[in-house]
Tab-separated table of C-alpha atoms in Angstrom:
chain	number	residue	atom	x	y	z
A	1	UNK	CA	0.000	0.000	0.000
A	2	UNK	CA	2.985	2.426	0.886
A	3	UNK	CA	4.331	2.040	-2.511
A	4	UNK	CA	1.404	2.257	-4.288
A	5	UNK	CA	0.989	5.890	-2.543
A	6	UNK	CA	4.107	6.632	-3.636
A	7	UNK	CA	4.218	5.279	-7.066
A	8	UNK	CA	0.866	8.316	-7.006
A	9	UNK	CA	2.810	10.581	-5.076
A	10	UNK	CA	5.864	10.073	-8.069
A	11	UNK	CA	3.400	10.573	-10.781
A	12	UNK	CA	1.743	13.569	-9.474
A	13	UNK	CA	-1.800	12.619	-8.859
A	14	UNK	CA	-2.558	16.168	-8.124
A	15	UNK	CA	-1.691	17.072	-12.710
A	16	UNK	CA	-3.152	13.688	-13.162
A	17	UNK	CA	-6.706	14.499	-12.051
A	18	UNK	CA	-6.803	18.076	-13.812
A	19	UNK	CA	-8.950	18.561	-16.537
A	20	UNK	CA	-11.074	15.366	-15.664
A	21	UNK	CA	-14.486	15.918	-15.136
A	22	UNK	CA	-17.523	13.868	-13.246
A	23	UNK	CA	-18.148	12.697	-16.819
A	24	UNK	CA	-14.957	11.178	-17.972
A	25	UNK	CA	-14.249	9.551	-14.141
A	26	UNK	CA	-13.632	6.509	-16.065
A	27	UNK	CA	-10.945	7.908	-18.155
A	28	UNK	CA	-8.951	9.089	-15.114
A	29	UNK	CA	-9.668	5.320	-13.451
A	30	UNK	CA	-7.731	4.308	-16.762
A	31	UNK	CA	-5.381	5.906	-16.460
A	32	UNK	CA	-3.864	5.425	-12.747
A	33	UNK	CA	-4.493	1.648	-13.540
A	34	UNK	CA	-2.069	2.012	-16.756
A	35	UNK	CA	0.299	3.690	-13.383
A	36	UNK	CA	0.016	1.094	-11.116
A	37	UNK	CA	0.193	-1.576	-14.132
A	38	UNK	CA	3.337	-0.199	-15.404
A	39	UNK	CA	4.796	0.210	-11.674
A	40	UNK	CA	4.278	-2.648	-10.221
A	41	UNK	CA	5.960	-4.328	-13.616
A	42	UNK	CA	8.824	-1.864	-12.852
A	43	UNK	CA	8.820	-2.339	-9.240
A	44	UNK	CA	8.765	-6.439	-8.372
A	45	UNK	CA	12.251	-6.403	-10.600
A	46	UNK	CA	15.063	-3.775	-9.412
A	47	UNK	CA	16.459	-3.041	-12.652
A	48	UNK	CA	15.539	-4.030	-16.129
A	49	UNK	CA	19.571	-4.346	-16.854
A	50	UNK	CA	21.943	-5.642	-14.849
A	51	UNK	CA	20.032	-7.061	-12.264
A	52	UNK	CA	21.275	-10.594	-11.755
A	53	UNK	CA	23.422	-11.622	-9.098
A	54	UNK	CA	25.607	-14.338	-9.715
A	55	UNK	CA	25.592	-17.327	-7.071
A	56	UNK	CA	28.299	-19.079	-4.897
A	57	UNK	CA	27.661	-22.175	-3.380
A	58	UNK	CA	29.244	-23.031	-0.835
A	59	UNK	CA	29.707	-26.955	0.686
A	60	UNK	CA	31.007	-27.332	3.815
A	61	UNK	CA	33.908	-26.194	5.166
A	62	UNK	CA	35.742	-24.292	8.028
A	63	UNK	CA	38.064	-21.195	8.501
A	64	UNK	CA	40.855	-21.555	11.216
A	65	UNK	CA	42.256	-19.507	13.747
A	66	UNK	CA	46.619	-19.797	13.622
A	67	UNK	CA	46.370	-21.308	16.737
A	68	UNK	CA	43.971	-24.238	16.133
A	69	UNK	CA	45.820	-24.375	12.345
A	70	UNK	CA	49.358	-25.298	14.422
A	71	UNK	CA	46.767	-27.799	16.896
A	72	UNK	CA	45.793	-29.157	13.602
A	73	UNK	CA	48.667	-29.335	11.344
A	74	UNK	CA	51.877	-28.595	13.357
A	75	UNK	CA	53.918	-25.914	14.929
A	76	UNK	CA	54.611	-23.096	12.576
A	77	UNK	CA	52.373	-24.006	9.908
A	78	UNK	CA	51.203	-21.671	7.256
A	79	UNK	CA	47.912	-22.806	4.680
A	80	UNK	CA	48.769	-23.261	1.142
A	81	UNK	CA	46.807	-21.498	-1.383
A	82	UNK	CA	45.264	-23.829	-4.195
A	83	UNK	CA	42.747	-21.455	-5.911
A	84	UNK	CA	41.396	-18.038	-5.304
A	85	UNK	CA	37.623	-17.633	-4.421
A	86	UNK	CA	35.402	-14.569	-5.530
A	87	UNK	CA	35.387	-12.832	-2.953
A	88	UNK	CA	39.106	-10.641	-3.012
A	89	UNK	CA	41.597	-12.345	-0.765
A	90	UNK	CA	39.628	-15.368	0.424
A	91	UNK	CA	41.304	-18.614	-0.947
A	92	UNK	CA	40.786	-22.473	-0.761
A	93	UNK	CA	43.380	-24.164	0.623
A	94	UNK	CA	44.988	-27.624	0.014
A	95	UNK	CA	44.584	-28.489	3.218
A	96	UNK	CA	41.889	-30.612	3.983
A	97	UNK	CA	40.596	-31.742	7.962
A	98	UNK	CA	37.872	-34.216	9.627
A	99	UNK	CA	35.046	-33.165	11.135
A	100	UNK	CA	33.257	-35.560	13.757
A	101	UNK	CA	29.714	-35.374	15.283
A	102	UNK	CA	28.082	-37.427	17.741
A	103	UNK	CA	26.705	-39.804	14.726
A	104	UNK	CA	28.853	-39.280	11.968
A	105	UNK	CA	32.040	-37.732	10.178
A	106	UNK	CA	32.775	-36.251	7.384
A	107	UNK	CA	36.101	-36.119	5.516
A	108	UNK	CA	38.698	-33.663	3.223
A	109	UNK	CA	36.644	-31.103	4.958
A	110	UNK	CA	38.182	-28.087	2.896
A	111	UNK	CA	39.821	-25.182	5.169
A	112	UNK	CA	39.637	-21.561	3.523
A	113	UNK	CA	42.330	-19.130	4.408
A	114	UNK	CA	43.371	-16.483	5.046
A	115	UNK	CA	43.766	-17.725	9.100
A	116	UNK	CA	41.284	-15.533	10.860
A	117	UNK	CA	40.780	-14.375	14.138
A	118	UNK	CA	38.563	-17.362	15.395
A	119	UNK	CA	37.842	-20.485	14.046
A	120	UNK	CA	34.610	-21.469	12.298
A	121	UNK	CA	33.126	-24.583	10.668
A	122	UNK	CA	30.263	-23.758	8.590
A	123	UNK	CA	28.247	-26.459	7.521
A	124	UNK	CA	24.341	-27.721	6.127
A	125	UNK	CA	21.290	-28.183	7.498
A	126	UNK	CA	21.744	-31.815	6.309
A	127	UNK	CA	25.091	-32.203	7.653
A	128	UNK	CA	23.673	-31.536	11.312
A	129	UNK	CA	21.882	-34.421	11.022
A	130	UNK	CA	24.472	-36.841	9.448
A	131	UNK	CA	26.589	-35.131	12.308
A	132	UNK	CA	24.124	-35.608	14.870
A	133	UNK	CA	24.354	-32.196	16.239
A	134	UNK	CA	21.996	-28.872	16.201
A	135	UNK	CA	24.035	-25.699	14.168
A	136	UNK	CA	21.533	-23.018	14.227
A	137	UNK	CA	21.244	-21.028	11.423
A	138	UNK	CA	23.301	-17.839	11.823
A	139	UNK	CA	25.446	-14.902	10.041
A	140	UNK	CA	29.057	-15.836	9.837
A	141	UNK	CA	30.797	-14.535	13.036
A	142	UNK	CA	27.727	-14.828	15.207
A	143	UNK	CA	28.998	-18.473	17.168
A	144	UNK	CA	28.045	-17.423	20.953
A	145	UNK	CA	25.872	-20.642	21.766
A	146	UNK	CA	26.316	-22.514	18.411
A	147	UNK	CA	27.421	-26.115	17.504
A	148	UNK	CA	30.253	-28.225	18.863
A	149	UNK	CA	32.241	-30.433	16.656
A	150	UNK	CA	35.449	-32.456	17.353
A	151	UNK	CA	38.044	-31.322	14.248
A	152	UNK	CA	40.777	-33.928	13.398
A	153	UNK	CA	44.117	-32.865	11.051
A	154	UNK	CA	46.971	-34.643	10.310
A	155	UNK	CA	48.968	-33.414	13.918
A	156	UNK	CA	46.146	-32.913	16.216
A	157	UNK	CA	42.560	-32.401	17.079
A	158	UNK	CA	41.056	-29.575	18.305
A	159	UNK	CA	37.356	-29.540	20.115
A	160	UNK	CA	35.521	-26.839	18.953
A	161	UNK	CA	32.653	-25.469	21.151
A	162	UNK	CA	30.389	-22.788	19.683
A	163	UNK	CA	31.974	-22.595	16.163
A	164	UNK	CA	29.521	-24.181	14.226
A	165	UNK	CA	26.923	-22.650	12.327
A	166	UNK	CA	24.621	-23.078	9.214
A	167	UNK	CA	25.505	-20.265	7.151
A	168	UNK	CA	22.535	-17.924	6.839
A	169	UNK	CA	22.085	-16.822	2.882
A	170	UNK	CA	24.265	-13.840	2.140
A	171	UNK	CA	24.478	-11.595	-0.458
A	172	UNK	CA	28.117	-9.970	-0.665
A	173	UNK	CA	27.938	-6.384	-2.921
A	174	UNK	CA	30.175	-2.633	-2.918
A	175	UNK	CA	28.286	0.348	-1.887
A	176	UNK	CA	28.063	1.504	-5.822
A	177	UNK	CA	26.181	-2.353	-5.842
A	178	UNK	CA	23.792	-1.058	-3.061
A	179	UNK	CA	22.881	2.184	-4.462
A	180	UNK	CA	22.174	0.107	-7.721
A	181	UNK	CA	19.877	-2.454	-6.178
A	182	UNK	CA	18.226	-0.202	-3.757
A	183	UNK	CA	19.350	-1.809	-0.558
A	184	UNK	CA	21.767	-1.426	2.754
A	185	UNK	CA	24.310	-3.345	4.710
A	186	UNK	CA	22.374	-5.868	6.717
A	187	UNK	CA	18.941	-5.938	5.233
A	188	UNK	CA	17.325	-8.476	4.698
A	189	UNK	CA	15.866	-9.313	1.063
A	190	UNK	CA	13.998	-11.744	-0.862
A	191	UNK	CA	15.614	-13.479	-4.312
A	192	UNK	CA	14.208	-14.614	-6.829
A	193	UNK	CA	15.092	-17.882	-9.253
A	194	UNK	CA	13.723	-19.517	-12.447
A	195	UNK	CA	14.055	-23.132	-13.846
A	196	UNK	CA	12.635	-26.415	-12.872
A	197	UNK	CA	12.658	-25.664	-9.323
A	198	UNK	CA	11.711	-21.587	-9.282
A	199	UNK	CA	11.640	-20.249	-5.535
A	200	UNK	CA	11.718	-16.964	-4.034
A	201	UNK	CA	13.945	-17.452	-0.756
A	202	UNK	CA	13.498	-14.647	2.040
A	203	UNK	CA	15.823	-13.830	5.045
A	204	UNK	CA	18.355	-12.987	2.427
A	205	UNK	CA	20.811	-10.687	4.105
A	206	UNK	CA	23.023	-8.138	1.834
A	207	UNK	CA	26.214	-7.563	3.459
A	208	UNK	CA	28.271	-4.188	1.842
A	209	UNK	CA	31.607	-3.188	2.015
A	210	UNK	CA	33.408	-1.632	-0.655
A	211	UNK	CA	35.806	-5.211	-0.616
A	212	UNK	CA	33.505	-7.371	-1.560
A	213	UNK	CA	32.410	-8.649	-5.176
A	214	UNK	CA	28.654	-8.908	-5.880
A	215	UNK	CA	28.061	-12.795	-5.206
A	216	UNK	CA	24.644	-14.301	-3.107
A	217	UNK	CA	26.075	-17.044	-1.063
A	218	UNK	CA	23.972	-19.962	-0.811
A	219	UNK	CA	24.902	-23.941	0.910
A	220	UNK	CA	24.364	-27.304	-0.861
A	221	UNK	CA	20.880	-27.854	0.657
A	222	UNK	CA	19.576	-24.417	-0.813
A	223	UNK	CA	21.399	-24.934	-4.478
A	224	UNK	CA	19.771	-28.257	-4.827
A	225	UNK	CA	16.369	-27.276	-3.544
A	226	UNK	CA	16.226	-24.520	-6.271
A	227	UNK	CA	18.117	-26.776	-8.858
A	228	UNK	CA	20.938	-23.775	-9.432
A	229	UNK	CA	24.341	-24.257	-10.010
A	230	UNK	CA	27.657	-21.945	-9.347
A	231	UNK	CA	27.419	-18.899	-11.548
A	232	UNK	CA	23.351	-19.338	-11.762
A	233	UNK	CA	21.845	-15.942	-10.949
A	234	UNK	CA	19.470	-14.771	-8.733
A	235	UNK	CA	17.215	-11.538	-8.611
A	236	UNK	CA	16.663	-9.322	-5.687
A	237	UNK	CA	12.407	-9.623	-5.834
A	238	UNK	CA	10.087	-7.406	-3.863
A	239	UNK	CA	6.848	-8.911	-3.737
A	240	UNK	CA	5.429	-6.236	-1.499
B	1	UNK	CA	-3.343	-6.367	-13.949
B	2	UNK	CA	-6.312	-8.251	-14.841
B	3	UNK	CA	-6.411	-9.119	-10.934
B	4	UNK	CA	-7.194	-5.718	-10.397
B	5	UNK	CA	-9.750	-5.061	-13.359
B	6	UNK	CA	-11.594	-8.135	-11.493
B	7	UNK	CA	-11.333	-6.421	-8.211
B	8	UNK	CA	-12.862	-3.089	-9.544
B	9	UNK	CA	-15.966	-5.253	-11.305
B	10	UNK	CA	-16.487	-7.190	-8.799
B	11	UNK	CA	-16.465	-4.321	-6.470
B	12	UNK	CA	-19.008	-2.231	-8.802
B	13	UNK	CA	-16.608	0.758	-9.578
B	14	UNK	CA	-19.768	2.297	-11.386
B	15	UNK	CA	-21.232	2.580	-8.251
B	16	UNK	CA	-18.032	3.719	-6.445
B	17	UNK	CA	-18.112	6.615	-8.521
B	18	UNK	CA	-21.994	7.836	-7.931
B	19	UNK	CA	-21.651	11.075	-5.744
B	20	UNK	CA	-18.538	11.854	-6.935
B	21	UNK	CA	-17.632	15.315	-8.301
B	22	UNK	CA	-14.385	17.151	-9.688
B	23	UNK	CA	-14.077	18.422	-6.191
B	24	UNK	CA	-14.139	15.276	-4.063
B	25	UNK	CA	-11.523	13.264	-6.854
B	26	UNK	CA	-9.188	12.781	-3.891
B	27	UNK	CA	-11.689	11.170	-1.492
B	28	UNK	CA	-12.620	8.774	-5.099
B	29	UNK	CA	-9.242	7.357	-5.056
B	30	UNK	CA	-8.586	6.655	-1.296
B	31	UNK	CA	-11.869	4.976	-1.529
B	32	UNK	CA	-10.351	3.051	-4.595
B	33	UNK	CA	-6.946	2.414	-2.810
B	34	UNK	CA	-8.519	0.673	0.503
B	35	UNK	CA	-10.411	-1.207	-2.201
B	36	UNK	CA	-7.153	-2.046	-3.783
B	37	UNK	CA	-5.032	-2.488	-0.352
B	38	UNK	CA	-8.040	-4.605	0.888
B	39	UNK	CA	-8.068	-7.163	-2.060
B	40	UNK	CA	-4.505	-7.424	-2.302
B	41	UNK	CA	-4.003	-8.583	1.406
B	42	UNK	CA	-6.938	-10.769	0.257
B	43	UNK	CA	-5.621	-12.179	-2.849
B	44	UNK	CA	-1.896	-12.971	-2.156
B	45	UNK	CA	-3.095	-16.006	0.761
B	46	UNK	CA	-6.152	-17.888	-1.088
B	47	UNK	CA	-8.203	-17.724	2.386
B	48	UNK	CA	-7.934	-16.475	5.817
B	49	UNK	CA	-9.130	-19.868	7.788
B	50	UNK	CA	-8.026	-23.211	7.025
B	51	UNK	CA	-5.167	-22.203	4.221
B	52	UNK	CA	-2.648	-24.549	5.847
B	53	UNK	CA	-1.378	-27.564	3.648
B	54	UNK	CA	0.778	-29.864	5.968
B	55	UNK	CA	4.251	-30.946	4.677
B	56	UNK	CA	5.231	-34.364	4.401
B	57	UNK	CA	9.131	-34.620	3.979
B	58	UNK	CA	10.089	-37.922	1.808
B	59	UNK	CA	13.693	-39.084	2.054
B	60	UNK	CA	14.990	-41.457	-0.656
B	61	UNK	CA	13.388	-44.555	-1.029
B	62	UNK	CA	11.847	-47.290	-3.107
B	63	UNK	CA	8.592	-48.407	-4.851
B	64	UNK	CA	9.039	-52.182	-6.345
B	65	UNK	CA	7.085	-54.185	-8.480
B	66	UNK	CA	6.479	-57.829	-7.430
B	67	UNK	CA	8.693	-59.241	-9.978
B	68	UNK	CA	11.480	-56.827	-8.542
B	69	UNK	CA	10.322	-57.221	-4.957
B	70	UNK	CA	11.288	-61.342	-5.502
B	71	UNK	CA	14.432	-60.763	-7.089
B	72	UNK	CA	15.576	-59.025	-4.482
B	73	UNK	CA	13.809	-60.650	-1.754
B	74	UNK	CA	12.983	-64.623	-2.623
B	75	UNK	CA	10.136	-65.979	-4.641
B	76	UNK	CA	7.116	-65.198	-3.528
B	77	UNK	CA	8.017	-63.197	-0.960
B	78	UNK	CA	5.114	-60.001	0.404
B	79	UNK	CA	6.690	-56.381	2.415
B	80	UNK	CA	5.293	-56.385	5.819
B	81	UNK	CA	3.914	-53.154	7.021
B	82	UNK	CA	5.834	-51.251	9.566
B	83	UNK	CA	3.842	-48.218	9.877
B	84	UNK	CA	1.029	-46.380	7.467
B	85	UNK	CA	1.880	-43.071	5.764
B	86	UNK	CA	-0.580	-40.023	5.625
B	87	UNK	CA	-1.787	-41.038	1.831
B	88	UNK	CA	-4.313	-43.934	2.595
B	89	UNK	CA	-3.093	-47.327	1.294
B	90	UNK	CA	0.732	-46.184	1.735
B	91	UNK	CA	2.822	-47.642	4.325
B	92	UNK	CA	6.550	-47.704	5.326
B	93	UNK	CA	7.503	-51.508	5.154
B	94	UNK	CA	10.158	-52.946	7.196
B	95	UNK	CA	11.903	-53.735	4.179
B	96	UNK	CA	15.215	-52.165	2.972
B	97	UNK	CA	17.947	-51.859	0.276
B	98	UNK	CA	20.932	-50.981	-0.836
B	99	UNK	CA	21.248	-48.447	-3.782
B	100	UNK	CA	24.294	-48.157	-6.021
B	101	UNK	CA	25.910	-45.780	-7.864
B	102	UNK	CA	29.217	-45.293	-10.028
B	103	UNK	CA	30.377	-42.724	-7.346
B	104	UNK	CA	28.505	-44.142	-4.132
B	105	UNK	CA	25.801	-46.021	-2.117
B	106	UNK	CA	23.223	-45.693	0.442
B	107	UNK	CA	22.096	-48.355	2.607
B	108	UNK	CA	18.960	-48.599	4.400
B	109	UNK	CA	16.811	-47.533	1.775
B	110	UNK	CA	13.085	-47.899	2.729
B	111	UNK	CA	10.614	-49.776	0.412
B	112	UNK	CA	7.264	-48.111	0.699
B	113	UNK	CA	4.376	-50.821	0.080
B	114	UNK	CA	2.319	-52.078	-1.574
B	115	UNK	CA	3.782	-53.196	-4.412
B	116	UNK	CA	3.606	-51.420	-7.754
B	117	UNK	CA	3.523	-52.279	-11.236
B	118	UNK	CA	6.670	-50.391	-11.554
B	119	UNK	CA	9.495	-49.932	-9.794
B	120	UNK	CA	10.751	-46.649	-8.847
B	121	UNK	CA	13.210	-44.912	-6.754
B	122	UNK	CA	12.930	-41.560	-5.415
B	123	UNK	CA	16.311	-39.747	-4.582
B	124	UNK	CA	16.924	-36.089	-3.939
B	125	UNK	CA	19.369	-33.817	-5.807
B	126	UNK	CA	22.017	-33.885	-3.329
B	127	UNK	CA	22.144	-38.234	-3.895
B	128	UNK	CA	22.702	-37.778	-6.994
B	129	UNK	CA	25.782	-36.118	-6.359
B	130	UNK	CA	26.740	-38.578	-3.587
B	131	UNK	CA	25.706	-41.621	-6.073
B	132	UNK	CA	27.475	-40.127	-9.313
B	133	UNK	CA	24.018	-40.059	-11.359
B	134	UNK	CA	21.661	-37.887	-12.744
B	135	UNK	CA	18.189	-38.410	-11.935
B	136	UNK	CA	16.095	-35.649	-13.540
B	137	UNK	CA	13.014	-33.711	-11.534
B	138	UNK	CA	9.940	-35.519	-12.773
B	139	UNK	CA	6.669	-36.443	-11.479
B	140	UNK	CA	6.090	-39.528	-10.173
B	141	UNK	CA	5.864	-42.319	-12.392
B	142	UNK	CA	7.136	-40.450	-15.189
B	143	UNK	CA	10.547	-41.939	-16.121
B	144	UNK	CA	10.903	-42.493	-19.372
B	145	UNK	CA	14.689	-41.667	-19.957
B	146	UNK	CA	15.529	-41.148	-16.086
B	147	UNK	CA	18.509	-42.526	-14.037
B	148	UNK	CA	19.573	-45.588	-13.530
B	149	UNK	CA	20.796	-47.436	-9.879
B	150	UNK	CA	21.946	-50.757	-9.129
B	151	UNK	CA	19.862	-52.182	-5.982
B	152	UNK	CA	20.607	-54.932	-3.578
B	153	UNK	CA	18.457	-56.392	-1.770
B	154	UNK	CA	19.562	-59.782	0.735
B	155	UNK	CA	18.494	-62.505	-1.774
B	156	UNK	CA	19.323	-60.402	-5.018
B	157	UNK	CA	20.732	-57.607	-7.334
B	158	UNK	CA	18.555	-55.633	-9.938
B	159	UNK	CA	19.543	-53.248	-12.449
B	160	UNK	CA	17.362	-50.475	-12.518
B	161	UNK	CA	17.328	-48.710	-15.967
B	162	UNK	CA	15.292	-45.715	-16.470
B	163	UNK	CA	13.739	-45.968	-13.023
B	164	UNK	CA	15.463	-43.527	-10.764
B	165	UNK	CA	13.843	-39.696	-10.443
B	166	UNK	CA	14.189	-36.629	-8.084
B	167	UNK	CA	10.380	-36.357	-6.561
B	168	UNK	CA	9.215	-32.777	-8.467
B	169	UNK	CA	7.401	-31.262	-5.228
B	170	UNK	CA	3.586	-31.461	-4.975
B	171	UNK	CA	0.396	-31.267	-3.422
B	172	UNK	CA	-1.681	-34.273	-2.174
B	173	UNK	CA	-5.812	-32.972	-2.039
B	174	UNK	CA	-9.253	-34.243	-2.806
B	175	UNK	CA	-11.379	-32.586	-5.186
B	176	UNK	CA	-12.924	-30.522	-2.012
B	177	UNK	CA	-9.597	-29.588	-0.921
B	178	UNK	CA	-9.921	-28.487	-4.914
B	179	UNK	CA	-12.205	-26.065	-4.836
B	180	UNK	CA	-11.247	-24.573	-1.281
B	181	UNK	CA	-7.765	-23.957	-2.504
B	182	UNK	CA	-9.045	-22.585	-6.187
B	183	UNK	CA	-6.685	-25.210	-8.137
B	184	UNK	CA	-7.147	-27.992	-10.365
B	185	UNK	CA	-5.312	-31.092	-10.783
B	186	UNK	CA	-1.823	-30.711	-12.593
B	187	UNK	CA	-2.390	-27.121	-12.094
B	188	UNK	CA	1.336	-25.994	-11.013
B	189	UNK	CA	1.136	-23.635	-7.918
B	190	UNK	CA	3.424	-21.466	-5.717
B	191	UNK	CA	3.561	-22.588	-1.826
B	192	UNK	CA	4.601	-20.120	0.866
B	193	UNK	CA	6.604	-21.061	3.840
B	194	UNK	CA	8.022	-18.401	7.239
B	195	UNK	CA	10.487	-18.907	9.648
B	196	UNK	CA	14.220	-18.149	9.650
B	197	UNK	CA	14.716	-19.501	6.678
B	198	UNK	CA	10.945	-18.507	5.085
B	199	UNK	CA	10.657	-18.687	1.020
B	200	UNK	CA	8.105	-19.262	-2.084
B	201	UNK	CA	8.733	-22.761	-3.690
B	202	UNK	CA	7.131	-22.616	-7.547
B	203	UNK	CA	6.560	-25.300	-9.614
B	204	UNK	CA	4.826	-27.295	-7.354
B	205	UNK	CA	2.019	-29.677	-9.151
B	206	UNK	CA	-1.459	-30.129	-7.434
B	207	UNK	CA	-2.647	-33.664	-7.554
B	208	UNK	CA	-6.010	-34.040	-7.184
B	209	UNK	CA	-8.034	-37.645	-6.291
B	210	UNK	CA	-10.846	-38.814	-4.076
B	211	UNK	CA	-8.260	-40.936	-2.097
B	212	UNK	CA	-5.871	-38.509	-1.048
B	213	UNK	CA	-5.125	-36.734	1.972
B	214	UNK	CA	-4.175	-32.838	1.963
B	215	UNK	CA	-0.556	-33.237	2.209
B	216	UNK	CA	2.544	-31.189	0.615
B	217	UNK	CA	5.579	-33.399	-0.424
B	218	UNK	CA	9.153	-32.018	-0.302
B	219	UNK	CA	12.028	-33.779	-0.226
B	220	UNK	CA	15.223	-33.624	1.941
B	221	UNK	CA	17.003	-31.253	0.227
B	222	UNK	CA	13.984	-28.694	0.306
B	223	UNK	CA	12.705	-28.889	3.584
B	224	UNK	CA	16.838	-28.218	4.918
B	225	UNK	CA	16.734	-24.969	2.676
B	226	UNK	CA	13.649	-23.661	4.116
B	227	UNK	CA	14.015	-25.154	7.437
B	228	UNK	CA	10.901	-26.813	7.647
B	229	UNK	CA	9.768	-30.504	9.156
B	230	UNK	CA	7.239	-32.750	8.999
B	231	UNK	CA	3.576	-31.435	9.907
B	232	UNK	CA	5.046	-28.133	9.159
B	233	UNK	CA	2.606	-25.958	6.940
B	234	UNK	CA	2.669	-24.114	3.665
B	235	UNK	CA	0.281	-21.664	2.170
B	236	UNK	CA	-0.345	-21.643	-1.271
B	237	UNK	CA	0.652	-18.074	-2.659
B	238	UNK	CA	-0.717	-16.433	-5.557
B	239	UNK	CA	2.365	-13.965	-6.574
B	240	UNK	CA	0.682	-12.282	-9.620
């Protein structure tokens, strides 16, 4: 309703009714419907050009802290880069760990460097329950009262408490990005797919800084639901 | 568009408009945009009371014919029923297989009863990837030119050509559910789901017959990417 009023407010209602009489009420009926028609066209997509957002899909994984890296891997020791990922400086490493749950493991779980300042294993909502543990769903960096998972490398293990999450979908953009699709750091948005399994997912949060390269971050579970693939593209929708 | 044309004749907009003059224009169109706001809160949830479709989350499992049930079984041999599912007639039997892949397997594969007169196996998107195959999206019973799985069973091996499918979500209802929900058999819907990870699944197929029971299907894969669980509910969601 808000945007409707303002799509009127935008067209100038007030030059819109002039020269309409009791007699041609219908004409001026017409003619805000041809409005609202051509808005709400305009307004469910951003941007008739250039409004796709390319998808990253991420499996699991974990980023390490130096300290649990040496616990894992040996005194001293520094990850190896084996391929750049989108995002500027963020790499996959060759190094590859164990994670262990209650009811199951899984194996050449790949660690992502740069080392950061605290360690995090991000997983699915499917690996919790091959896992047998509870990861809530949260924004990287928000652990307090998260998952627990025993980590095993080739020199140590290291029991992680509170550094498990399910990754909650991201979208990574530059402030020129935001101004483009209308939106700011931390809100939360809805995307849009199409294909053999179209969705709109919700609780999309963008995430700006002038770093980062336009990418919506989604895990295995979500890519397969939707049927998308890396590179796929998504569009910021706003059904209301 | 035309959602709004019906709005205004089924609202009378000639009558609307009696008592209007030049001067009171303004006062026409707020009367015409709570019409508007009114309908659209309407329209977008199909009805106020009872518009809850419970989910039913399938993981992978099997449908075998008699012939196939034997082979991998012994001759003559029936599935005994371990518990009923929601659709009448369907049960869970205590009967399991292996399934086999070039890349992998699962074990503990449940047969659902009773037998068919085809064999099918239902997998989700993220098994194929684990079992190195690729099992298109279809509707059940529709797999001409689908995937094909080795399964095991304790007195025999079949080779399952053609009969391996990801479940393509749907919609369970009898032809009163039908009319309720405004949808026709085959008729492909949208289905609307909150919570922290809330989203619109399209392409969902409404299957309508006397013997069903109102019940959304979704498999593994989908219910992890929009956090949902059994007996969880979606709405179905008219976007346009």
């Amino acid at each position: 309703m808000v945007q409707i009023i303002r799509i009127l407010q935008s067209q100038k209602l007030e030059k819109l009714s002039e020269g309409y009489t009791m007699e041609n009420t219908e004409q001026l009926m017409k003619k805000l419907l041809d409005i609202l028609d051509k808005n709400s066209t305009d307004a469910n997509v951003v941007n008739e050009k250039s409004n796709e957002i390319p998808i990253g899909i991420s499996n699991r994984h974990i980023h390490l802290s130096q300290l649990d890296l040496e616990q894992l891997f040996g005194s001293g020791y520094q990850l190896t880069k084996l391929k750049d990922l989108k995002q500027p400086g963020q790499y996959a490493s060759k190094e590859m760990v164990t994670i262990a749950g209650p009811k199951g493991c899984f194996t050449n779980v790949r660690v992502l460097g740069p080392a950061r300042s605290h360690s995090q294993v991000e997983i699915s909502k499917s690996d919790n329950f091959a896992l047998g543990i509870k990861a809530p769903v949260r924004e990287s960096g928000d652990i307090k009262n998260s998952a627990a998972l025993t980590v095993i490398g080739p020199r140590g293990t290291v029991n992680m408490e509170s550094k498990v999450i399910v990754s909650k979908r991201h979208i990574h953009m530059t402030p020129s990005d935001a101004v483009h699709f209308r939106v700011c750091d931390k809100e939360e948005v809805w995307v849009k797919t199409t294909g053999e399994r179209a969705a709109v997912l919700g609780e999309v949060v963008v995430r700006v800084h002038e770093q980062f390269r336009l990418e919506c971050h989604l895990d295995m579970d979500e890519a397969n639901a939707i049927s998308v693939r890396d590179d796929d593209y998504v569009e910021i929708y706003k059904p209301y």
